[in-house]
């Protein structure tokens, strides 16, 4: 018998999928780790679990305590579900620009959701600072009652990917991996997987696929934290170097526009049936660029971080796409009666 005793033990161990179109286009094996199959629907279940286990072990998160986090949504969904299964209450602060679907999923998962206006990180009203201050106020009232996850700068995030996600990829490819590419929100996935793969096989190329509007690709390529444009993708991109991103061993970086990534995710759904979110579209575009850079015959791995259904009203909404200057495929237009 192979039975998972609880939700935490069902996080991870996701399948590695061959992405047919990307593989045929480039002559490489382009593989996507199906992170949308995690219990909370995203790769951030891993981050949530890694941070929670670390905090429990250090005595920072006590029985029946309150988890407080600042999140674009996915980390919060993971924390709320793992919190429910382990006896914690969860309070989530997130910018009001994130998808309706993620806010609903958080509420369904039992989290107390507090939406705040989206402002730059340097503003004290940024959701991460508000979350931290709220946690401190709970601990002033009742010492030790609350714990701030701090996913961006708590390197237990990166460490968890180093010992789980990366090991799974290594074993699933039997070490025959030539390149790994993904986008960065906290940077935990890229840094954790990148470090573990480099330690096992130094010639592996690690690449960052960054959405336009984020400063990270420019930082890697020119040392400057500057950004141009914007993106409809959520949960990725950054204007600063987080503690998790800091030690990522990155060899190549690209800034990827929505006009390149969104058509790829539409095509993946229409021709291969995988419904992935905007960050995964950026990852897929990065995987194709990396495969072209390395040349035919290589094995490239990326992550499919969450599902497109989490962004239905944006990614599969013809008027919204047109407004953003993103091509609407014929089949999608017809699905909506046009
Ligand atoms: C949909 C989605 N993709 C990718 C990421 C990026 O992962 P990481 O925080 O490990 O950089 C996140 C969150 O950060 C996310 O919510
Ligand atoms: C904006 C950002 O990087 O968010 C981090 C993470 N994707 C989350 O779900 O919270």
GROMACS .gro file of C-alpha atoms and ligand atoms in nm:
model
  364
    1UNK     CA    1   0.000   0.000   0.000
    2UNK     CA    2   0.115   0.353  -0.069
    3UNK     CA    3  -0.099   0.592   0.133
    4UNK     CA    4  -0.026   0.958   0.211
    5UNK     CA    5  -0.116   1.026   0.575
    6UNK     CA    6  -0.181   1.399   0.532
    7UNK     CA    7  -0.174   1.697   0.296
    8UNK     CA    8   0.189   1.784   0.367
    9UNK     CA    9   0.304   1.442   0.247
   10UNK     CA   10   0.113   1.493  -0.081
   11UNK     CA   11   0.318   1.801  -0.173
   12UNK     CA   12   0.579   1.749  -0.446
   13UNK     CA   13   0.675   1.430  -0.635
   14UNK     CA   14   0.513   1.578  -0.945
   15UNK     CA   15   0.547   1.421  -1.292
   16UNK     CA   16   0.796   1.550  -1.549
   17UNK     CA   17   0.615   1.603  -1.881
   18UNK     CA   18   0.757   1.603  -2.234
   19UNK     CA   19   0.641   1.918  -2.409
   20UNK     CA   20   0.594   1.797  -2.766
   21UNK     CA   21   0.578   2.117  -2.967
   22UNK     CA   22   0.874   2.278  -2.787
   23UNK     CA   23   1.076   1.958  -2.826
   24UNK     CA   24   1.000   1.917  -3.198
   25UNK     CA   25   1.065   2.287  -3.268
   26UNK     CA   26   1.411   2.281  -3.111
   27UNK     CA   27   1.531   1.920  -3.154
   28UNK     CA   28   1.577   1.906  -2.777
   29UNK     CA   29   1.389   1.721  -2.507
   30UNK     CA   30   1.194   2.006  -2.346
   31UNK     CA   31   1.042   1.889  -2.018
   32UNK     CA   32   0.804   2.061  -1.778
   33UNK     CA   33   0.764   1.972  -1.411
   34UNK     CA   34   0.389   1.958  -1.348
   35UNK     CA   35   0.375   2.168  -1.033
   36UNK     CA   36   0.009   2.257  -1.094
   37UNK     CA   37  -0.067   1.905  -0.965
   38UNK     CA   38   0.030   1.998  -0.608
   39UNK     CA   39  -0.262   1.988  -0.358
   40UNK     CA   40  -0.299   2.369  -0.355
   41UNK     CA   41  -0.246   2.392  -0.730
   42UNK     CA   42   0.101   2.545  -0.748
   43UNK     CA   43   0.474   2.507  -0.690
   44UNK     CA   44   0.431   2.739  -0.394
   45UNK     CA   45   0.289   2.452  -0.186
   46UNK     CA   46   0.651   2.339  -0.168
   47UNK     CA   47   0.768   2.678  -0.043
   48UNK     CA   48   0.484   2.692   0.211
   49UNK     CA   49   0.569   2.346   0.342
   50UNK     CA   50   0.944   2.409   0.355
   51UNK     CA   51   0.896   2.735   0.546
   52UNK     CA   52   0.640   2.587   0.787
   53UNK     CA   53   0.849   2.277   0.869
   54UNK     CA   54   1.155   2.497   0.929
   55UNK     CA   55   0.957   2.731   1.158
   56UNK     CA   56   0.809   2.436   1.352
   57UNK     CA   57   1.153   2.287   1.398
   58UNK     CA   58   1.294   2.619   1.524
   59UNK     CA   59   0.998   2.668   1.761
   60UNK     CA   60   0.890   2.985   1.577
   61UNK     CA   61   0.550   2.846   1.479
   62UNK     CA   62   0.380   2.698   1.783
   63UNK     CA   63   0.078   2.466   1.806
   64UNK     CA   64  -0.249   2.649   1.716
   65UNK     CA   65  -0.041   2.954   1.614
   66UNK     CA   66  -0.116   3.206   1.339
   67UNK     CA   67   0.069   3.206   1.008
   68UNK     CA   68   0.104   3.555   0.853
   69UNK     CA   69   0.236   3.601   0.498
   70UNK     CA   70   0.263   3.856   0.221
   71UNK     CA   71   0.193   3.683  -0.109
   72UNK     CA   72   0.079   3.716  -0.467
   73UNK     CA   73  -0.165   3.439  -0.369
   74UNK     CA   74  -0.012   3.100  -0.439
   75UNK     CA   75   0.214   3.082  -0.134
   76UNK     CA   76  -0.085   3.189   0.073
   77UNK     CA   77  -0.304   2.913  -0.072
   78UNK     CA   78  -0.036   2.657   0.017
   79UNK     CA   79   0.003   2.799   0.367
   80UNK     CA   80  -0.373   2.807   0.430
   81UNK     CA   81  -0.421   2.444   0.323
   82UNK     CA   82  -0.115   2.313   0.506
   83UNK     CA   83  -0.220   2.533   0.800
   84UNK     CA   84  -0.567   2.373   0.801
   85UNK     CA   85  -0.415   2.027   0.807
   86UNK     CA   86  -0.168   2.110   1.085
   87UNK     CA   87  -0.394   2.324   1.308
   88UNK     CA   88  -0.289   2.680   1.225
   89UNK     CA   89  -0.487   2.991   1.140
   90UNK     CA   90  -0.364   3.185   0.833
   91UNK     CA   91  -0.379   3.559   0.763
   92UNK     CA   92  -0.278   3.667   0.415
   93UNK     CA   93  -0.185   4.014   0.284
   94UNK     CA   94  -0.180   4.050  -0.093
   95UNK     CA   95  -0.187   4.326  -0.355
   96UNK     CA   96  -0.533   4.400  -0.496
   97UNK     CA   97  -0.405   4.347  -0.852
   98UNK     CA   98  -0.400   3.967  -0.833
   99UNK     CA   99  -0.650   3.736  -0.999
  100UNK     CA  100  -1.000   3.693  -0.857
  101UNK     CA  101  -0.953   3.317  -0.881
  102UNK     CA  102  -0.657   3.321  -0.638
  103UNK     CA  103  -0.841   3.544  -0.389
  104UNK     CA  104  -1.140   3.306  -0.400
  105UNK     CA  105  -0.914   3.003  -0.357
  106UNK     CA  106  -0.757   3.164  -0.050
  107UNK     CA  107  -1.095   3.231   0.107
  108UNK     CA  108  -1.215   2.879   0.028
  109UNK     CA  109  -0.897   2.746   0.191
  110UNK     CA  110  -0.998   2.926   0.511
  111UNK     CA  111  -0.747   3.210   0.503
  112UNK     CA  112  -0.831   3.555   0.629
  113UNK     CA  113  -0.750   3.768   0.324
  114UNK     CA  114  -0.652   4.133   0.346
  115UNK     CA  115  -0.614   4.306   0.010
  116UNK     CA  116  -0.390   4.613   0.002
  117UNK     CA  117  -0.311   4.860  -0.278
  118UNK     CA  118  -0.012   4.758  -0.494
  119UNK     CA  119   0.278   4.995  -0.418
  120UNK     CA  120   0.660   4.970  -0.470
  121UNK     CA  121   0.863   4.771  -0.216
  122UNK     CA  122   1.027   5.087  -0.080
  123UNK     CA  123   0.686   5.214   0.035
  124UNK     CA  124   0.610   5.111   0.397
  125UNK     CA  125   0.258   5.023   0.276
  126UNK     CA  126   0.390   4.743   0.051
  127UNK     CA  127   0.206   4.418   0.132
  128UNK     CA  128   0.520   4.247   0.266
  129UNK     CA  129   0.590   4.527   0.517
  130UNK     CA  130   0.225   4.540   0.625
  131UNK     CA  131   0.221   4.163   0.679
  132UNK     CA  132   0.539   4.175   0.888
  133UNK     CA  133   0.407   4.465   1.100
  134UNK     CA  134   0.075   4.286   1.155
  135UNK     CA  135   0.258   3.973   1.273
  136UNK     CA  136   0.466   4.183   1.513
  137UNK     CA  137   0.148   4.341   1.653
  138UNK     CA  138   0.000   3.993   1.722
  139UNK     CA  139   0.319   3.891   1.901
  140UNK     CA  140   0.313   4.210   2.111
  141UNK     CA  141  -0.037   4.121   2.230
  142UNK     CA  142   0.039   3.750   2.280
  143UNK     CA  143   0.411   3.667   2.258
  144UNK     CA  144   0.492   3.370   2.031
  145UNK     CA  145   0.138   3.346   1.894
  146UNK     CA  146   0.220   3.437   1.533
  147UNK     CA  147   0.488   3.364   1.274
  148UNK     CA  148   0.577   3.565   0.961
  149UNK     CA  149   0.669   3.333   0.673
  150UNK     CA  150   0.886   3.593   0.495
  151UNK     CA  151   0.904   3.384   0.176
  152UNK     CA  152   1.114   3.640  -0.014
  153UNK     CA  153   1.403   3.661   0.232
  154UNK     CA  154   1.372   3.342   0.437
  155UNK     CA  155   1.620   3.108   0.267
  156UNK     CA  156   1.445   2.798   0.403
  157UNK     CA  157   1.244   2.853   0.080
  158UNK     CA  158   1.547   2.806  -0.145
  159UNK     CA  159   1.681   2.521   0.073
  160UNK     CA  160   1.357   2.325   0.035
  161UNK     CA  161   1.377   2.343  -0.344
  162UNK     CA  162   1.742   2.240  -0.323
  163UNK     CA  163   1.659   1.922  -0.131
  164UNK     CA  164   1.325   1.831  -0.295
  165UNK     CA  165   1.243   1.987  -0.637
  166UNK     CA  166   1.601   1.961  -0.763
  167UNK     CA  167   1.648   1.603  -0.641
  168UNK     CA  168   1.325   1.497  -0.813
  169UNK     CA  169   1.438   1.658  -1.141
  170UNK     CA  170   1.779   1.493  -1.115
  171UNK     CA  171   1.628   1.149  -1.051
  172UNK     CA  172   1.352   1.185  -1.314
  173UNK     CA  173   1.608   1.274  -1.583
  174UNK     CA  174   1.861   1.022  -1.445
  175UNK     CA  175   2.111   1.306  -1.444
  176UNK     CA  176   2.072   1.362  -1.821
  177UNK     CA  177   1.989   1.729  -1.791
  178UNK     CA  178   2.173   2.005  -1.976
  179UNK     CA  179   1.976   2.313  -1.883
  180UNK     CA  180   1.724   2.439  -1.630
  181UNK     CA  181   1.526   2.758  -1.678
  182UNK     CA  182   1.249   2.934  -1.488
  183UNK     CA  183   1.124   3.274  -1.380
  184UNK     CA  184   1.170   3.414  -1.030
  185UNK     CA  185   0.926   3.563  -0.782
  186UNK     CA  186   1.106   3.503  -0.455
  187UNK     CA  187   1.385   3.330  -0.649
  188UNK     CA  188   1.354   3.021  -0.429
  189UNK     CA  189   1.292   2.778  -0.716
  190UNK     CA  190   1.567   2.909  -0.945
  191UNK     CA  191   1.829   2.940  -0.671
  192UNK     CA  192   1.746   2.609  -0.500
  193UNK     CA  193   1.722   2.399  -0.815
  194UNK     CA  194   2.014   2.583  -0.978
  195UNK     CA  195   2.246   2.527  -0.683
  196UNK     CA  196   2.163   2.159  -0.646
  197UNK     CA  197   2.202   2.087  -1.019
  198UNK     CA  198   2.533   2.276  -1.043
  199UNK     CA  199   2.664   2.082  -0.741
  200UNK     CA  200   2.586   1.752  -0.919
  201UNK     CA  201   2.682   1.858  -1.271
  202UNK     CA  202   2.870   2.190  -1.304
  203UNK     CA  203   2.818   2.210  -1.684
  204UNK     CA  204   2.439   2.238  -1.650
  205UNK     CA  205   2.324   2.578  -1.780
  206UNK     CA  206   2.095   2.769  -1.544
  207UNK     CA  207   1.882   3.041  -1.704
  208UNK     CA  208   1.636   3.303  -1.588
  209UNK     CA  209   1.324   3.377  -1.795
  210UNK     CA  210   1.203   3.709  -1.665
  211UNK     CA  211   0.875   3.880  -1.762
  212UNK     CA  212   0.901   4.233  -1.907
  213UNK     CA  213   0.842   4.481  -1.626
  214UNK     CA  214   1.082   4.294  -1.397
  215UNK     CA  215   1.435   4.417  -1.330
  216UNK     CA  216   1.603   4.081  -1.277
  217UNK     CA  217   1.715   3.997  -1.633
  218UNK     CA  218   1.873   4.342  -1.670
  219UNK     CA  219   2.044   4.293  -1.335
  220UNK     CA  220   2.199   3.964  -1.452
  221UNK     CA  221   2.295   4.099  -1.796
  222UNK     CA  222   2.412   4.455  -1.708
  223UNK     CA  223   2.424   4.473  -1.327
  224UNK     CA  224   2.145   4.731  -1.320
  225UNK     CA  225   1.808   4.694  -1.147
  226UNK     CA  226   1.603   4.860  -1.421
  227UNK     CA  227   1.283   4.745  -1.585
  228UNK     CA  228   1.082   4.831  -1.893
  229UNK     CA  229   0.723   4.752  -1.986
  230UNK     CA  230   0.489   4.525  -1.796
  231UNK     CA  231   0.330   4.181  -1.799
  232UNK     CA  232  -0.003   4.016  -1.725
  233UNK     CA  233   0.180   3.725  -1.559
  234UNK     CA  234   0.145   3.704  -1.180
  235UNK     CA  235   0.371   3.584  -0.898
  236UNK     CA  236   0.696   3.648  -1.085
  237UNK     CA  237   0.934   3.933  -1.151
  238UNK     CA  238   1.099   4.165  -0.901
  239UNK     CA  239   1.241   4.512  -0.858
  240UNK     CA  240   1.494   4.396  -0.596
  241UNK     CA  241   1.737   4.115  -0.517
  242UNK     CA  242   1.585   3.897  -0.247
  243UNK     CA  243   1.792   3.680  -0.012
  244UNK     CA  244   1.659   3.375  -0.195
  245UNK     CA  245   1.754   3.507  -0.542
  246UNK     CA  246   2.095   3.630  -0.430
  247UNK     CA  247   2.289   3.304  -0.460
  248UNK     CA  248   2.122   3.172  -0.776
  249UNK     CA  249   2.398   3.049  -1.014
  250UNK     CA  250   2.258   3.207  -1.332
  251UNK     CA  251   2.439   3.171  -1.669
  252UNK     CA  252   2.184   3.335  -1.899
  253UNK     CA  253   1.884   3.565  -1.861
  254UNK     CA  254   1.612   3.691  -2.094
  255UNK     CA  255   1.335   3.945  -2.063
  256UNK     CA  256   1.026   3.785  -2.220
  257UNK     CA  257   0.723   3.983  -2.344
  258UNK     CA  258   0.364   3.855  -2.304
  259UNK     CA  259   0.335   3.861  -2.685
  260UNK     CA  260   0.586   3.574  -2.690
  261UNK     CA  261   0.480   3.375  -2.381
  262UNK     CA  262   0.100   3.388  -2.394
  263UNK     CA  263   0.068   3.247  -2.752
  264UNK     CA  264   0.289   2.957  -2.638
  265UNK     CA  265   0.061   2.874  -2.348
  266UNK     CA  266  -0.245   2.900  -2.574
  267UNK     CA  267  -0.081   2.660  -2.819
  268UNK     CA  268   0.018   2.418  -2.541
  269UNK     CA  269  -0.345   2.402  -2.425
  270UNK     CA  270  -0.491   2.370  -2.773
  271UNK     CA  271  -0.246   2.113  -2.910
  272UNK     CA  272  -0.128   1.920  -2.603
  273UNK     CA  273  -0.405   1.975  -2.347
  274UNK     CA  274  -0.194   2.124  -2.067
  275UNK     CA  275  -0.356   2.434  -1.919
  276UNK     CA  276  -0.082   2.642  -1.758
  277UNK     CA  277  -0.065   2.988  -1.602
  278UNK     CA  278   0.115   3.301  -1.718
  279UNK     CA  279   0.441   3.241  -1.529
  280UNK     CA  280   0.460   2.895  -1.684
  281UNK     CA  281   0.416   3.055  -2.028
  282UNK     CA  282   0.721   3.273  -1.951
  283UNK     CA  283   0.903   2.956  -1.839
  284UNK     CA  284   0.808   2.775  -2.159
  285UNK     CA  285   0.930   3.067  -2.371
  286UNK     CA  286   1.255   3.057  -2.171
  287UNK     CA  287   1.287   2.682  -2.227
  288UNK     CA  288   1.256   2.730  -2.604
  289UNK     CA  289   1.515   3.011  -2.598
  290UNK     CA  290   1.751   2.798  -2.389
  291UNK     CA  291   1.703   2.496  -2.618
  292UNK     CA  292   1.785   2.714  -2.921
  293UNK     CA  293   2.090   2.857  -2.743
  294UNK     CA  294   2.228   2.512  -2.653
  295UNK     CA  295   2.132   2.351  -2.987
  296UNK     CA  296   1.962   2.020  -3.077
  297UNK     CA  297   2.013   1.706  -2.869
  298UNK     CA  298   1.999   1.866  -2.525
  299UNK     CA  299   1.759   1.807  -2.236
  300UNK     CA  300   1.600   2.121  -2.093
  301UNK     CA  301   1.380   2.130  -1.783
  302UNK     CA  302   1.144   2.403  -1.670
  303UNK     CA  303   0.853   2.426  -1.426
  304UNK     CA  304   0.481   2.451  -1.497
  305UNK     CA  305   0.416   2.649  -1.180
  306UNK     CA  306   0.036   2.661  -1.172
  307UNK     CA  307  -0.273   2.614  -1.391
  308UNK     CA  308  -0.428   2.854  -1.641
  309UNK     CA  309  -0.768   2.813  -1.473
  310UNK     CA  310  -0.629   3.034  -1.195
  311UNK     CA  311  -0.620   3.320  -1.449
  312UNK     CA  312  -0.927   3.238  -1.661
  313UNK     CA  313  -1.050   3.598  -1.672
  314UNK     CA  314  -0.716   3.721  -1.809
  315UNK     CA  315  -0.542   3.450  -2.013
  316UNK     CA  316  -0.854   3.316  -2.184
  317UNK     CA  317  -1.053   3.636  -2.218
  318UNK     CA  318  -1.041   3.772  -2.579
  319UNK     CA  319  -1.131   4.138  -2.499
  320UNK     CA  320  -0.875   4.149  -2.216
  321UNK     CA  321  -0.605   3.998  -2.438
  322UNK     CA  322  -0.681   4.239  -2.723
  323UNK     CA  323  -0.663   4.534  -2.483
  324UNK     CA  324  -0.313   4.419  -2.385
  325UNK     CA  325  -0.201   4.375  -2.746
  326UNK     CA  326  -0.174   3.997  -2.714
  327UNK     CA  327  -0.290   3.785  -3.013
  328UNK     CA  328  -0.620   3.597  -2.966
  329UNK     CA  329  -0.609   3.255  -3.133
  330UNK     CA  330  -0.894   3.166  -3.368
  331UNK     CA  331  -1.010   2.871  -3.155
  332UNK     CA  332  -1.032   3.087  -2.842
  333UNK     CA  333  -1.231   3.352  -3.026
  334UNK     CA  334  -1.470   3.083  -3.153
  335UNK     CA  335  -1.507   2.930  -2.804
  336UNK     CA  336  -1.647   3.264  -2.691
  337UNK     CA  337  -1.894   3.278  -2.977
  338UNK     CA  338  -1.711   3.517  -3.207
  339LIG     C1  339   0.254   3.125  -1.049
  339LIG     C2  340   0.392   3.140  -0.994
  339LIG     N1  341   0.496   3.110  -1.072
  339LIG     C3  342   0.622   3.124  -1.030
  339LIG     C4  343   0.650   3.173  -0.904
  339LIG     C5  344   0.794   3.195  -0.869
  339LIG     O1  345   0.850   3.103  -0.780
  339LIG     P1  346   0.966   3.146  -0.682
  339LIG     O2  347   0.905   3.224  -0.570
  339LIG     O3  348   1.023   3.018  -0.634
  339LIG     O4  349   1.063   3.230  -0.755
  339LIG     C6  350   0.545   3.205  -0.817
  339LIG     C7  351   0.571   3.260  -0.683
  339LIG     O5  352   0.677   3.308  -0.650
  339LIG     C8  353   0.413   3.188  -0.864
  339LIG     O6  354   0.308   3.219  -0.788
  340LIG     C1  355   0.498   3.863  -0.652
  340LIG     C2  356   0.568   3.741  -0.608
  340LIG     O1  357   0.684   3.726  -0.633
  340LIG     O2  358   0.496   3.647  -0.540
  340LIG     C3  359   0.559   3.540  -0.475
  340LIG     C4  360   0.482   3.413  -0.487
  340LIG     N1  361   0.461   3.376  -0.624
  340LIG     C5  362   0.349   3.408  -0.416
  340LIG     O3  363   0.261   3.337  -0.462
  340LIG     O4  364   0.333   3.468  -0.312
   0.00000   0.00000   0.00000
